[in-house]
Amino acid sequence: MLIFENIRLAISSIRVNKMRSFLTMLGMIIGIGSVIAIVSLGDTMRTLMANEYQNVGLGLAYMYVSKPDDVSTDNDFFTVEEAENIKEAMGDAVSYVGFQSSQRTDMKAGRKTSTLYLSGLAENPTALKDLKILYGRMLNDSDFQNKRNYVVLQKETAEEFFGDANAVGRTVEVKLNEDTEELLVIGVYENTDSAFMKLMSGGSMQTAYVPESLLISEDAYNWSIYFIVSDVDQMQQTVERVKGYTARMKNLEPEYLISSSAAEEMEMVDTMLGAMSSVVGAIAAISLLVGGIGIMNIMLVSVTERTREIGIRKALGAKTRDILIQFLVEAAMISAAGGVIGTFLGISVVALGGMAFGLETVVKPQTILVAVAFSAVVGLGFGLYPARKAAKADPVVALRYE
């Protein structure tokens, strides 16, 4: 029951010196709050980036030619025919081959004009962009093969031009490769990008999709080629197959073909964000040490002020261990109170930030446990010296203290 008596004494001491106790806790509050907020922000960004790469598709990869002499020839670029050859040679291992072509252009319908992105889709377009179609239909292989003047509009674009989201059957005019073309709206889609992606893209520029064959001529040269690997588990092997075939087809050294994939990029980004979060979190944790020093300082003052009390307790039979535990419990309670308040502060900051930017935040329980445990260790560690000083006080000298 001694521990409960020590807790009661600690609470009494804290209540007597409310402002001083709060200022002592402040270092721990700021430290814990900062660590939880920063680490949680890093975890949130890692989760968001992982989700975005999942949405893009971890099977997406691209390839380009890079020679050490930096002298480019026509053979260093890719043509439509070469893209078709790669897709045919890879068979079911690759579900999509294209050039990710896009251009910023003005679209016109009647008297209304708007600037947007026009993005091209090749054969098997849903492998690259599985749009949520609200009205009409998605582009298909036949549209690409026959270079049909079709377009799929974003819902907001359709509403802006025609006052109604269901714009299927309407026509718009756009400039394609210096020529003005009339496109038939065959579908309207809803943008399901996350709030994070909308924020990163500015949120205002809308995208319309057309057959890629409208944007790229048969004899055009493209610096990179994109493809989607059907089985992500066979990602590395399939990419090497594509590179090997392409090197033979273009009569190039395999090392001149540089490739990367969404899975590789996601891993790199995750590693970078994880490292940054750890480093910044460690820097923020320094404030916990500052808070610990504050606890030690105030406990030394408390020991000095309560010297006569210590002497009386020892004269009444309190052991050195009892006095040590009493002051350690007080230091631990100050540290724990600061830790609890700091935890709620850190979680609140992350939650408010998520609400402000429309993001789903991630606060891992282990982050809270580690931060609070560290604060407890700091509090006990820095409270040990004042507690030992109080415990070793000579009762005769202490009773004479005024």
mmCIF file of C-alpha atoms in Angstrom:
data_model
loop_
_atom_site.group_PDB
_atom_site.id
_atom_site.type_symbol
_atom_site.label_atom_id
_atom_site.label_comp_id
_atom_site.label_asym_id
_atom_site.label_seq_id
_atom_site.Cartn_x
_atom_site.Cartn_y
_atom_site.Cartn_z
ATOM 1 C CA MET A 1 0.000 0.000 0.000
ATOM 2 C CA LEU A 2 3.053 2.240 0.312
ATOM 3 C CA ILE A 3 2.980 2.947 -3.408
ATOM 4 C CA PHE A 4 -0.535 4.403 -3.150
ATOM 5 C CA GLU A 5 0.567 6.643 -0.299
ATOM 6 C CA ASN A 6 3.462 7.879 -2.446
ATOM 7 C CA ILE A 7 1.069 8.560 -5.327
ATOM 8 C CA ARG A 8 -1.183 10.535 -2.956
ATOM 9 C CA LEU A 9 1.778 12.584 -1.739
ATOM 10 C CA ALA A 10 2.918 13.191 -5.333
ATOM 11 C CA ILE A 11 -0.538 14.390 -6.401
ATOM 12 C CA SER A 12 -0.686 16.656 -3.347
ATOM 13 C CA SER A 13 2.702 18.169 -4.188
ATOM 14 C CA ILE A 14 1.719 18.726 -7.834
ATOM 15 C CA ARG A 15 -1.576 20.392 -6.812
ATOM 16 C CA VAL A 16 0.191 22.733 -4.394
ATOM 17 C CA ASN A 17 2.508 23.933 -7.171
ATOM 18 C CA LYS A 18 0.181 23.773 -10.182
ATOM 19 C CA MET A 19 1.883 26.341 -12.426
ATOM 20 C CA ARG A 20 5.382 25.115 -11.631
ATOM 21 C CA SER A 21 4.344 21.515 -12.269
ATOM 22 C CA PHE A 22 2.705 22.454 -15.587
ATOM 23 C CA LEU A 23 5.783 24.340 -16.763
ATOM 24 C CA THR A 24 7.860 21.307 -15.795
ATOM 25 C CA MET A 25 5.580 19.056 -17.852
ATOM 26 C CA LEU A 26 5.713 21.423 -20.829
ATOM 27 C CA GLY A 27 8.998 20.017 -22.101
ATOM 28 C CA MET A 28 7.573 16.492 -22.051
ATOM 29 C CA ILE A 29 4.308 17.656 -23.642
ATOM 30 C CA ILE A 30 6.089 19.352 -26.525
ATOM 31 C CA GLY A 31 8.532 16.466 -26.920
ATOM 32 C CA ILE A 32 5.923 13.694 -26.954
ATOM 33 C CA GLY A 33 3.541 15.729 -29.135
ATOM 34 C CA SER A 34 6.307 16.489 -31.653
ATOM 35 C CA VAL A 35 7.518 12.892 -31.873
ATOM 36 C CA ILE A 36 4.028 11.459 -32.351
ATOM 37 C CA ALA A 37 3.007 14.152 -34.849
ATOM 38 C CA ILE A 38 6.170 13.877 -36.954
ATOM 39 C CA VAL A 39 6.364 10.079 -37.001
ATOM 40 C CA SER A 40 2.622 9.813 -37.696
ATOM 41 C CA LEU A 41 2.951 12.341 -40.511
ATOM 42 C CA GLY A 42 5.702 10.191 -42.007
ATOM 43 C CA ASP A 43 3.563 7.033 -41.654
ATOM 44 C CA THR A 44 0.623 8.860 -43.237
ATOM 45 C CA MET A 45 2.720 9.931 -46.216
ATOM 46 C CA ARG A 46 4.112 6.419 -46.630
ATOM 47 C CA THR A 47 0.602 4.935 -46.594
ATOM 48 C CA LEU A 48 -0.679 7.561 -49.025
ATOM 49 C CA MET A 49 2.168 6.967 -51.461
ATOM 50 C CA ALA A 50 1.727 3.191 -51.228
ATOM 51 C CA ASN A 51 -1.992 3.574 -51.969
ATOM 52 C CA GLU A 52 -1.285 5.856 -54.929
ATOM 53 C CA TYR A 53 1.169 3.381 -56.422
ATOM 54 C CA GLN A 54 -1.386 0.637 -55.885
ATOM 55 C CA ASN A 55 -3.926 2.740 -57.787
ATOM 56 C CA VAL A 56 -1.494 3.384 -60.624
ATOM 57 C CA GLY A 57 -0.637 -0.305 -60.686
ATOM 58 C CA LEU A 58 2.549 -1.906 -59.398
ATOM 59 C CA GLY A 59 2.868 -3.725 -62.724
ATOM 60 C CA LEU A 60 3.523 -0.497 -64.620
ATOM 61 C CA ALA A 61 7.051 -0.126 -65.995
ATOM 62 C CA TYR A 62 8.802 2.053 -68.539
ATOM 63 C CA MET A 63 11.929 1.784 -70.637
ATOM 64 C CA TYR A 64 14.149 4.173 -72.596
ATOM 65 C CA VAL A 65 17.502 4.188 -74.379
ATOM 66 C CA SER A 66 20.510 5.839 -72.743
ATOM 67 C CA LYS A 67 23.939 5.709 -74.377
ATOM 68 C CA PRO A 68 27.169 6.825 -72.719
ATOM 69 C CA ASP A 69 28.129 9.074 -75.637
ATOM 70 C CA ASP A 70 24.843 11.022 -75.413
ATOM 71 C CA VAL A 71 24.613 11.024 -79.217
ATOM 72 C CA SER A 72 21.072 10.130 -80.207
ATOM 73 C CA THR A 73 19.889 8.561 -83.429
ATOM 74 C CA ASP A 74 16.424 7.606 -84.649
ATOM 75 C CA ASN A 75 17.093 4.071 -83.410
ATOM 76 C CA ASP A 76 17.254 5.370 -79.863
ATOM 77 C CA PHE A 77 13.522 6.152 -79.902
ATOM 78 C CA PHE A 78 10.457 3.944 -80.171
ATOM 79 C CA THR A 79 7.868 3.739 -82.922
ATOM 80 C CA VAL A 80 4.277 2.509 -82.916
ATOM 81 C CA GLU A 81 5.348 -0.577 -84.891
ATOM 82 C CA GLU A 82 7.989 -1.448 -82.298
ATOM 83 C CA ALA A 83 5.417 -1.120 -79.513
ATOM 84 C CA GLU A 84 3.139 -3.526 -81.380
ATOM 85 C CA ASN A 85 6.037 -5.965 -81.882
ATOM 86 C CA ILE A 86 6.882 -5.924 -78.170
ATOM 87 C CA LYS A 87 3.276 -6.587 -77.173
ATOM 88 C CA GLU A 88 2.962 -9.453 -79.649
ATOM 89 C CA ALA A 89 6.282 -11.010 -78.619
ATOM 90 C CA MET A 90 5.509 -10.859 -74.870
ATOM 91 C CA GLY A 91 2.018 -12.350 -75.229
ATOM 92 C CA ASP A 92 0.048 -12.652 -71.993
ATOM 93 C CA ALA A 93 3.055 -11.635 -69.883
ATOM 94 C CA VAL A 94 2.410 -7.990 -70.808
ATOM 95 C CA SER A 95 -1.151 -6.623 -70.782
ATOM 96 C CA TYR A 96 -0.492 -3.131 -72.123
ATOM 97 C CA VAL A 97 2.105 -1.351 -74.258
ATOM 98 C CA GLY A 98 1.915 2.350 -75.053
ATOM 99 C CA PHE A 99 3.625 5.712 -74.770
ATOM 100 C CA GLN A 100 1.692 7.527 -72.023
ATOM 101 C CA SER A 101 1.172 10.344 -74.516
ATOM 102 C CA SER A 102 -0.607 13.483 -73.334
ATOM 103 C CA GLN A 103 -0.817 17.137 -74.175
ATOM 104 C CA ARG A 104 -2.252 20.275 -72.680
ATOM 105 C CA THR A 105 -4.770 21.763 -75.056
ATOM 106 C CA ASP A 106 -7.897 23.881 -75.382
ATOM 107 C CA MET A 107 -11.225 22.121 -75.809
ATOM 108 C CA LYS A 108 -14.165 23.985 -77.292
ATOM 109 C CA ALA A 109 -17.909 23.310 -77.363
ATOM 110 C CA GLY A 110 -20.055 26.085 -78.784
ATOM 111 C CA ARG A 111 -18.863 29.330 -77.237
ATOM 112 C CA LYS A 112 -17.239 27.677 -74.244
ATOM 113 C CA THR A 113 -13.507 26.925 -74.134
ATOM 114 C CA SER A 114 -11.508 25.210 -71.396
ATOM 115 C CA THR A 115 -7.880 24.153 -71.025
ATOM 116 C CA LEU A 116 -7.328 20.545 -70.008
ATOM 117 C CA TYR A 117 -5.061 17.549 -70.425
ATOM 118 C CA LEU A 118 -5.723 15.205 -73.309
ATOM 119 C CA SER A 119 -4.312 11.762 -72.538
ATOM 120 C CA GLY A 120 -3.984 8.871 -74.980
ATOM 121 C CA LEU A 121 -4.791 5.229 -74.260
ATOM 122 C CA ALA A 122 -3.558 2.298 -76.357
ATOM 123 C CA GLU A 123 -4.997 -1.214 -76.750
ATOM 124 C CA ASN A 124 -6.517 -2.736 -73.609
ATOM 125 C CA PRO A 125 -6.968 0.764 -72.109
ATOM 126 C CA THR A 126 -8.551 -0.420 -68.847
ATOM 127 C CA ALA A 127 -5.275 -2.121 -67.938
ATOM 128 C CA LEU A 128 -3.747 1.346 -67.608
ATOM 129 C CA LYS A 129 -6.795 3.416 -66.621
ATOM 130 C CA ASP A 130 -9.809 1.688 -65.138
ATOM 131 C CA LEU A 131 -12.089 4.721 -65.175
ATOM 132 C CA LYS A 132 -15.370 4.859 -63.307
ATOM 133 C CA ILE A 133 -17.745 5.390 -66.252
ATOM 134 C CA LEU A 134 -20.981 7.201 -65.344
ATOM 135 C CA TYR A 135 -22.486 7.517 -68.816
ATOM 136 C CA GLY A 136 -21.698 5.837 -72.137
ATOM 137 C CA ARG A 137 -18.688 3.558 -72.400
ATOM 138 C CA MET A 138 -14.927 3.373 -72.108
ATOM 139 C CA LEU A 139 -12.574 3.468 -75.084
ATOM 140 C CA ASN A 140 -11.802 0.039 -76.558
ATOM 141 C CA ASP A 141 -9.231 -1.647 -78.801
ATOM 142 C CA SER A 142 -11.240 -0.957 -81.957
ATOM 143 C CA ASP A 143 -11.255 2.786 -81.224
ATOM 144 C CA PHE A 144 -7.459 2.720 -81.005
ATOM 145 C CA GLN A 145 -6.926 0.557 -84.076
ATOM 146 C CA ASN A 146 -9.258 2.634 -86.272
ATOM 147 C CA LYS A 147 -8.127 6.011 -84.919
ATOM 148 C CA ARG A 148 -11.678 7.022 -84.126
ATOM 149 C CA ASN A 149 -12.325 10.605 -83.091
ATOM 150 C CA TYR A 150 -13.766 9.616 -79.734
ATOM 151 C CA VAL A 151 -13.257 11.172 -76.322
ATOM 152 C CA VAL A 152 -14.163 10.283 -72.728
ATOM 153 C CA LEU A 153 -14.750 13.412 -70.650
ATOM 154 C CA GLN A 154 -14.501 14.014 -66.934
ATOM 155 C CA LYS A 155 -17.881 14.713 -65.330
ATOM 156 C CA GLU A 156 -16.904 18.270 -64.391
ATOM 157 C CA THR A 157 -15.835 18.998 -67.980
ATOM 158 C CA ALA A 158 -19.148 17.740 -69.352
ATOM 159 C CA GLU A 159 -21.098 19.856 -66.869
ATOM 160 C CA GLU A 160 -19.008 22.924 -67.690
ATOM 161 C CA PHE A 161 -19.510 22.573 -71.452
ATOM 162 C CA PHE A 162 -23.064 21.237 -71.699
ATOM 163 C CA GLY A 163 -24.653 21.955 -68.308
ATOM 164 C CA ASP A 164 -25.302 18.235 -67.880
ATOM 165 C CA ALA A 165 -22.996 15.381 -66.894
ATOM 166 C CA ASN A 166 -24.583 13.080 -69.493
ATOM 167 C CA ALA A 167 -22.824 14.513 -72.560
ATOM 168 C CA VAL A 168 -22.730 11.250 -74.541
ATOM 169 C CA GLY A 169 -23.389 11.961 -78.235
ATOM 170 C CA ARG A 170 -22.239 15.595 -78.019
ATOM 171 C CA THR A 171 -19.188 16.875 -79.880
ATOM 172 C CA VAL A 172 -16.211 19.000 -78.867
ATOM 173 C CA GLU A 173 -13.353 20.560 -80.805
ATOM 174 C CA VAL A 174 -9.705 20.149 -79.834
ATOM 175 C CA LYS A 175 -6.359 20.860 -81.406
ATOM 176 C CA LEU A 176 -4.458 17.651 -82.147
ATOM 177 C CA ASN A 177 -0.941 18.000 -83.535
ATOM 178 C CA GLU A 178 -1.627 21.417 -85.084
ATOM 179 C CA ASP A 179 -4.963 20.278 -86.572
ATOM 180 C CA THR A 180 -8.377 21.086 -85.123
ATOM 181 C CA GLU A 181 -10.463 17.932 -84.810
ATOM 182 C CA GLU A 182 -14.068 17.318 -83.845
ATOM 183 C CA LEU A 183 -14.409 14.554 -81.258
ATOM 184 C CA LEU A 184 -17.525 12.631 -80.302
ATOM 185 C CA VAL A 185 -18.159 12.163 -76.593
ATOM 186 C CA ILE A 186 -18.679 8.423 -76.036
ATOM 187 C CA GLY A 187 -18.330 8.367 -72.267
ATOM 188 C CA VAL A 188 -18.268 10.444 -69.095
ATOM 189 C CA TYR A 189 -16.260 9.356 -66.053
ATOM 190 C CA GLU A 190 -15.949 10.356 -62.429
ATOM 191 C CA ASN A 191 -12.529 11.300 -61.118
ATOM 192 C CA THR A 192 -11.851 8.922 -58.211
ATOM 193 C CA ASP A 193 -8.338 10.172 -57.455
ATOM 194 C CA SER A 194 -7.615 10.593 -53.759
ATOM 195 C CA ALA A 195 -7.616 14.015 -52.118
ATOM 196 C CA PHE A 196 -3.824 13.748 -51.942
ATOM 197 C CA MET A 197 -3.470 13.264 -55.710
ATOM 198 C CA LYS A 198 -5.914 16.067 -56.430
ATOM 199 C CA LEU A 199 -3.903 18.285 -54.101
ATOM 200 C CA MET A 200 -0.612 17.326 -55.770
ATOM 201 C CA SER A 201 -2.005 17.917 -59.267
ATOM 202 C CA GLY A 202 -3.431 21.285 -58.342
ATOM 203 C CA GLY A 203 -6.984 19.956 -58.396
ATOM 204 C CA SER A 204 -8.112 22.279 -61.199
ATOM 205 C CA MET A 205 -6.761 20.745 -64.429
ATOM 206 C CA GLN A 206 -9.142 18.106 -65.788
ATOM 207 C CA THR A 207 -8.240 15.177 -68.068
ATOM 208 C CA ALA A 208 -10.001 13.784 -71.123
ATOM 209 C CA TYR A 209 -9.047 10.464 -72.742
ATOM 210 C CA VAL A 210 -8.752 9.679 -76.450
ATOM 211 C CA PRO A 211 -7.285 6.790 -78.475
ATOM 212 C CA GLU A 212 -3.514 7.172 -78.358
ATOM 213 C CA SER A 213 -3.383 6.713 -82.135
ATOM 214 C CA LEU A 214 -4.921 10.202 -82.463
ATOM 215 C CA LEU A 215 -1.996 11.747 -80.591
ATOM 216 C CA ILE A 216 0.862 9.712 -82.100
ATOM 217 C CA SER A 217 1.394 9.158 -85.821
ATOM 218 C CA GLU A 218 2.740 5.891 -87.214
ATOM 219 C CA ASP A 219 6.133 7.422 -88.064
ATOM 220 C CA ALA A 220 6.541 9.348 -84.804
ATOM 221 C CA TYR A 221 9.518 8.694 -82.533
ATOM 222 C CA ASN A 222 8.941 8.419 -78.806
ATOM 223 C CA TRP A 223 11.716 8.590 -76.237
ATOM 224 C CA SER A 224 10.182 6.071 -73.791
ATOM 225 C CA ILE A 225 7.763 3.170 -73.892
ATOM 226 C CA TYR A 226 5.419 2.054 -71.112
ATOM 227 C CA PHE A 227 4.141 -1.442 -70.460
ATOM 228 C CA ILE A 228 2.181 -3.280 -67.776
ATOM 229 C CA VAL A 229 3.366 -6.635 -66.492
ATOM 230 C CA SER A 230 0.416 -8.980 -65.961
ATOM 231 C CA ASP A 231 1.925 -10.861 -63.005
ATOM 232 C CA VAL A 232 3.577 -8.494 -60.508
ATOM 233 C CA ASP A 233 5.317 -11.462 -58.842
ATOM 234 C CA GLN A 234 7.184 -11.996 -62.135
ATOM 235 C CA MET A 235 7.987 -8.302 -62.492
ATOM 236 C CA GLN A 236 11.775 -8.494 -62.662
ATOM 237 C CA GLN A 237 11.852 -11.492 -64.986
ATOM 238 C CA THR A 238 9.313 -9.974 -67.375
ATOM 239 C CA VAL A 239 11.096 -6.622 -67.488
ATOM 240 C CA GLU A 240 14.337 -8.416 -68.356
ATOM 241 C CA ARG A 241 12.511 -10.331 -71.102
ATOM 242 C CA VAL A 242 11.159 -7.085 -72.549
ATOM 243 C CA LYS A 243 14.616 -5.491 -72.424
ATOM 244 C CA GLY A 244 16.249 -8.522 -74.030
ATOM 245 C CA TYR A 245 13.728 -8.651 -76.873
ATOM 246 C CA THR A 246 13.914 -4.878 -77.425
ATOM 247 C CA ALA A 247 17.726 -4.957 -77.496
ATOM 248 C CA ARG A 248 17.655 -7.633 -80.212
ATOM 249 C CA MET A 249 14.926 -5.849 -82.154
ATOM 250 C CA LYS A 250 16.758 -2.517 -82.150
ATOM 251 C CA ASN A 251 20.251 -4.059 -82.372
ATOM 252 C CA LEU A 252 21.342 -2.379 -79.135
ATOM 253 C CA GLU A 253 23.464 -3.444 -76.202
ATOM 254 C CA PRO A 254 21.126 -4.490 -73.343
ATOM 255 C CA GLU A 255 22.874 -2.135 -70.925
ATOM 256 C CA TYR A 256 21.772 0.814 -73.082
ATOM 257 C CA LEU A 257 18.155 0.075 -72.179
ATOM 258 C CA ILE A 258 17.194 1.657 -68.854
ATOM 259 C CA SER A 259 14.018 0.529 -67.121
ATOM 260 C CA SER A 260 12.120 1.276 -63.960
ATOM 261 C CA SER A 261 8.827 0.179 -62.476
ATOM 262 C CA ALA A 262 6.172 1.515 -60.143
ATOM 263 C CA ALA A 263 7.078 -1.202 -57.616
ATOM 264 C CA GLU A 264 10.735 -0.100 -57.576
ATOM 265 C CA GLU A 265 9.798 3.550 -57.282
ATOM 266 C CA MET A 266 7.369 2.797 -54.452
ATOM 267 C CA GLU A 267 10.074 0.938 -52.546
ATOM 268 C CA MET A 268 12.517 3.823 -53.009
ATOM 269 C CA VAL A 269 9.965 6.425 -51.920
ATOM 270 C CA ASP A 270 8.942 4.313 -48.911
ATOM 271 C CA THR A 271 12.576 3.884 -47.839
ATOM 272 C CA MET A 272 13.255 7.607 -48.226
ATOM 273 C CA LEU A 273 10.138 8.666 -46.315
ATOM 274 C CA GLY A 274 10.846 6.106 -43.594
ATOM 275 C CA ALA A 275 14.411 7.368 -43.162
ATOM 276 C CA MET A 276 13.297 11.012 -43.102
ATOM 277 C CA SER A 277 10.586 10.246 -40.559
ATOM 278 C CA SER A 278 13.052 8.431 -38.307
ATOM 279 C CA VAL A 279 15.680 11.188 -38.489
ATOM 280 C CA VAL A 280 13.232 14.036 -37.885
ATOM 281 C CA GLY A 281 11.534 12.025 -35.125
ATOM 282 C CA ALA A 282 14.909 11.472 -33.450
ATOM 283 C CA ILE A 283 15.629 15.205 -33.624
ATOM 284 C CA ALA A 284 12.228 15.952 -32.097
ATOM 285 C CA ALA A 285 12.988 13.424 -29.342
ATOM 286 C CA ILE A 286 15.816 15.688 -28.176
ATOM 287 C CA SER A 287 13.132 17.918 -26.697
ATOM 288 C CA LEU A 288 12.280 14.985 -24.408
ATOM 289 C CA LEU A 289 15.781 15.223 -22.962
ATOM 290 C CA VAL A 290 15.243 18.939 -22.439
ATOM 291 C CA GLY A 291 11.990 18.079 -20.664
ATOM 292 C CA GLY A 292 13.879 15.554 -18.532
ATOM 293 C CA ILE A 293 16.365 18.216 -17.492
ATOM 294 C CA GLY A 294 13.431 20.417 -16.521
ATOM 295 C CA ILE A 295 12.054 17.628 -14.334
ATOM 296 C CA MET A 296 15.426 17.145 -12.643
ATOM 297 C CA ASN A 297 15.742 20.877 -12.027
ATOM 298 C CA ILE A 298 12.314 21.259 -10.466
ATOM 299 C CA MET A 299 12.745 18.107 -8.382
ATOM 300 C CA LEU A 300 16.023 19.475 -6.982
ATOM 301 C CA VAL A 301 14.153 22.636 -6.013
ATOM 302 C CA SER A 302 11.404 20.514 -4.466
ATOM 303 C CA VAL A 303 13.948 18.508 -2.447
ATOM 304 C CA THR A 304 15.486 21.717 -1.119
ATOM 305 C CA GLU A 305 12.093 23.183 -0.190
ATOM 306 C CA ARG A 306 10.996 19.988 1.549
ATOM 307 C CA THR A 307 14.208 19.255 3.450
ATOM 308 C CA ARG A 308 12.476 19.655 6.833
ATOM 309 C CA GLU A 309 9.636 17.329 5.687
ATOM 310 C CA ILE A 310 12.238 14.718 4.728
ATOM 311 C CA GLY A 311 13.888 15.039 8.117
ATOM 312 C CA ILE A 312 10.567 14.566 9.938
ATOM 313 C CA ARG A 313 9.688 11.476 7.879
ATOM 314 C CA LYS A 314 13.096 9.944 8.561
ATOM 315 C CA ALA A 315 12.808 10.757 12.273
ATOM 316 C CA LEU A 316 9.441 8.958 12.311
ATOM 317 C CA GLY A 317 11.026 5.832 10.827
ATOM 318 C CA ALA A 318 10.929 6.294 7.058
ATOM 319 C CA LYS A 319 13.730 4.378 5.389
ATOM 320 C CA THR A 320 16.083 5.697 2.727
ATOM 321 C CA ARG A 321 14.269 3.499 0.203
ATOM 322 C CA ASP A 322 10.903 5.035 1.144
ATOM 323 C CA ILE A 323 12.135 8.585 0.512
ATOM 324 C CA LEU A 324 13.762 7.487 -2.761
ATOM 325 C CA ILE A 325 10.534 5.897 -3.981
ATOM 326 C CA GLN A 326 8.485 8.932 -2.915
ATOM 327 C CA PHE A 327 10.443 11.368 -5.076
ATOM 328 C CA LEU A 328 10.807 8.914 -7.947
ATOM 329 C CA VAL A 329 7.034 8.447 -8.023
ATOM 330 C CA GLU A 330 6.571 12.218 -8.097
ATOM 331 C CA ALA A 331 9.018 12.577 -10.990
ATOM 332 C CA ALA A 332 7.348 9.686 -12.822
ATOM 333 C CA MET A 333 3.883 11.211 -12.372
ATOM 334 C CA ILE A 334 5.000 14.580 -13.720
ATOM 335 C CA SER A 335 6.596 12.832 -16.688
ATOM 336 C CA ALA A 336 3.580 10.556 -17.249
ATOM 337 C CA ALA A 337 1.122 13.462 -17.081
ATOM 338 C CA GLY A 338 3.210 15.352 -19.631
ATOM 339 C CA GLY A 339 3.343 12.226 -21.772
ATOM 340 C CA VAL A 340 -0.440 11.742 -21.737
ATOM 341 C CA ILE A 341 -1.136 15.393 -22.568
ATOM 342 C CA GLY A 342 1.553 15.332 -25.268
ATOM 343 C CA THR A 343 0.053 12.173 -26.761
ATOM 344 C CA PHE A 344 -3.371 13.774 -27.111
ATOM 345 C CA LEU A 345 -1.731 16.934 -28.485
ATOM 346 C CA GLY A 346 0.239 14.992 -31.117
ATOM 347 C CA ILE A 347 -2.781 12.927 -32.198
ATOM 348 C CA SER A 348 -4.929 16.072 -32.367
ATOM 349 C CA VAL A 349 -2.397 17.909 -34.549
ATOM 350 C CA VAL A 350 -2.233 14.966 -36.974
ATOM 351 C CA ALA A 351 -6.027 14.600 -37.048
ATOM 352 C CA LEU A 352 -6.588 18.326 -37.636
ATOM 353 C CA GLY A 353 -3.968 18.328 -40.392
ATOM 354 C CA GLY A 354 -5.680 15.383 -42.047
ATOM 355 C CA MET A 355 -9.060 17.123 -41.849
ATOM 356 C CA ALA A 356 -7.635 20.348 -43.285
ATOM 357 C CA PHE A 357 -6.171 18.593 -46.330
ATOM 358 C CA GLY A 358 -8.797 15.863 -46.647
ATOM 359 C CA LEU A 359 -6.300 13.078 -45.938
ATOM 360 C CA GLU A 360 -6.754 9.828 -44.049
ATOM 361 C CA THR A 361 -4.159 9.969 -41.284
ATOM 362 C CA VAL A 362 -2.234 7.046 -39.796
ATOM 363 C CA VAL A 363 -1.311 6.986 -36.091
ATOM 364 C CA LYS A 364 0.244 3.653 -35.171
ATOM 365 C CA PRO A 365 -0.254 2.413 -31.581
ATOM 366 C CA GLN A 366 3.388 1.337 -31.393
ATOM 367 C CA THR A 367 4.457 4.935 -32.069
ATOM 368 C CA ILE A 368 2.443 6.107 -29.060
ATOM 369 C CA LEU A 369 3.735 3.280 -26.856
ATOM 370 C CA VAL A 370 7.376 3.924 -27.757
ATOM 371 C CA ALA A 371 7.058 7.681 -27.254
ATOM 372 C CA VAL A 372 5.290 7.369 -23.881
ATOM 373 C CA ALA A 373 7.681 4.640 -22.690
ATOM 374 C CA PHE A 374 10.646 6.802 -23.666
ATOM 375 C CA SER A 375 9.181 9.760 -21.782
ATOM 376 C CA ALA A 376 8.709 7.575 -18.699
ATOM 377 C CA VAL A 377 12.313 6.402 -18.867
ATOM 378 C CA VAL A 378 13.513 9.999 -19.275
ATOM 379 C CA GLY A 379 11.378 11.131 -16.350
ATOM 380 C CA LEU A 380 12.624 8.380 -14.054
ATOM 381 C CA GLY A 381 16.211 8.794 -15.229
ATOM 382 C CA PHE A 382 16.330 12.511 -14.565
ATOM 383 C CA GLY A 383 14.309 12.148 -11.366
ATOM 384 C CA LEU A 384 16.733 9.617 -9.914
ATOM 385 C CA TYR A 385 19.452 12.093 -8.868
ATOM 386 C CA PRO A 386 17.106 14.426 -6.914
ATOM 387 C CA ALA A 387 15.432 11.385 -5.333
ATOM 388 C CA ARG A 388 18.778 9.947 -4.237
ATOM 389 C CA LYS A 389 19.781 13.325 -2.836
ATOM 390 C CA ALA A 390 16.568 13.469 -0.805
ATOM 391 C CA ALA A 391 16.943 9.858 0.361
ATOM 392 C CA LYS A 392 20.507 10.402 1.586
ATOM 393 C CA ALA A 393 19.669 13.540 3.540
ATOM 394 C CA ASP A 394 20.897 13.491 7.177
ATOM 395 C CA PRO A 395 17.747 13.611 9.372
ATOM 396 C CA VAL A 396 19.443 15.715 12.054
ATOM 397 C CA VAL A 397 20.610 18.321 9.516
ATOM 398 C CA ALA A 398 17.227 18.173 7.776
ATOM 399 C CA LEU A 399 15.301 18.854 11.005
ATOM 400 C CA ARG A 400 17.475 21.918 11.662
ATOM 401 C CA TYR A 401 16.814 23.258 8.111
ATOM 402 C CA GLU A 402 14.666 26.395 7.924
#
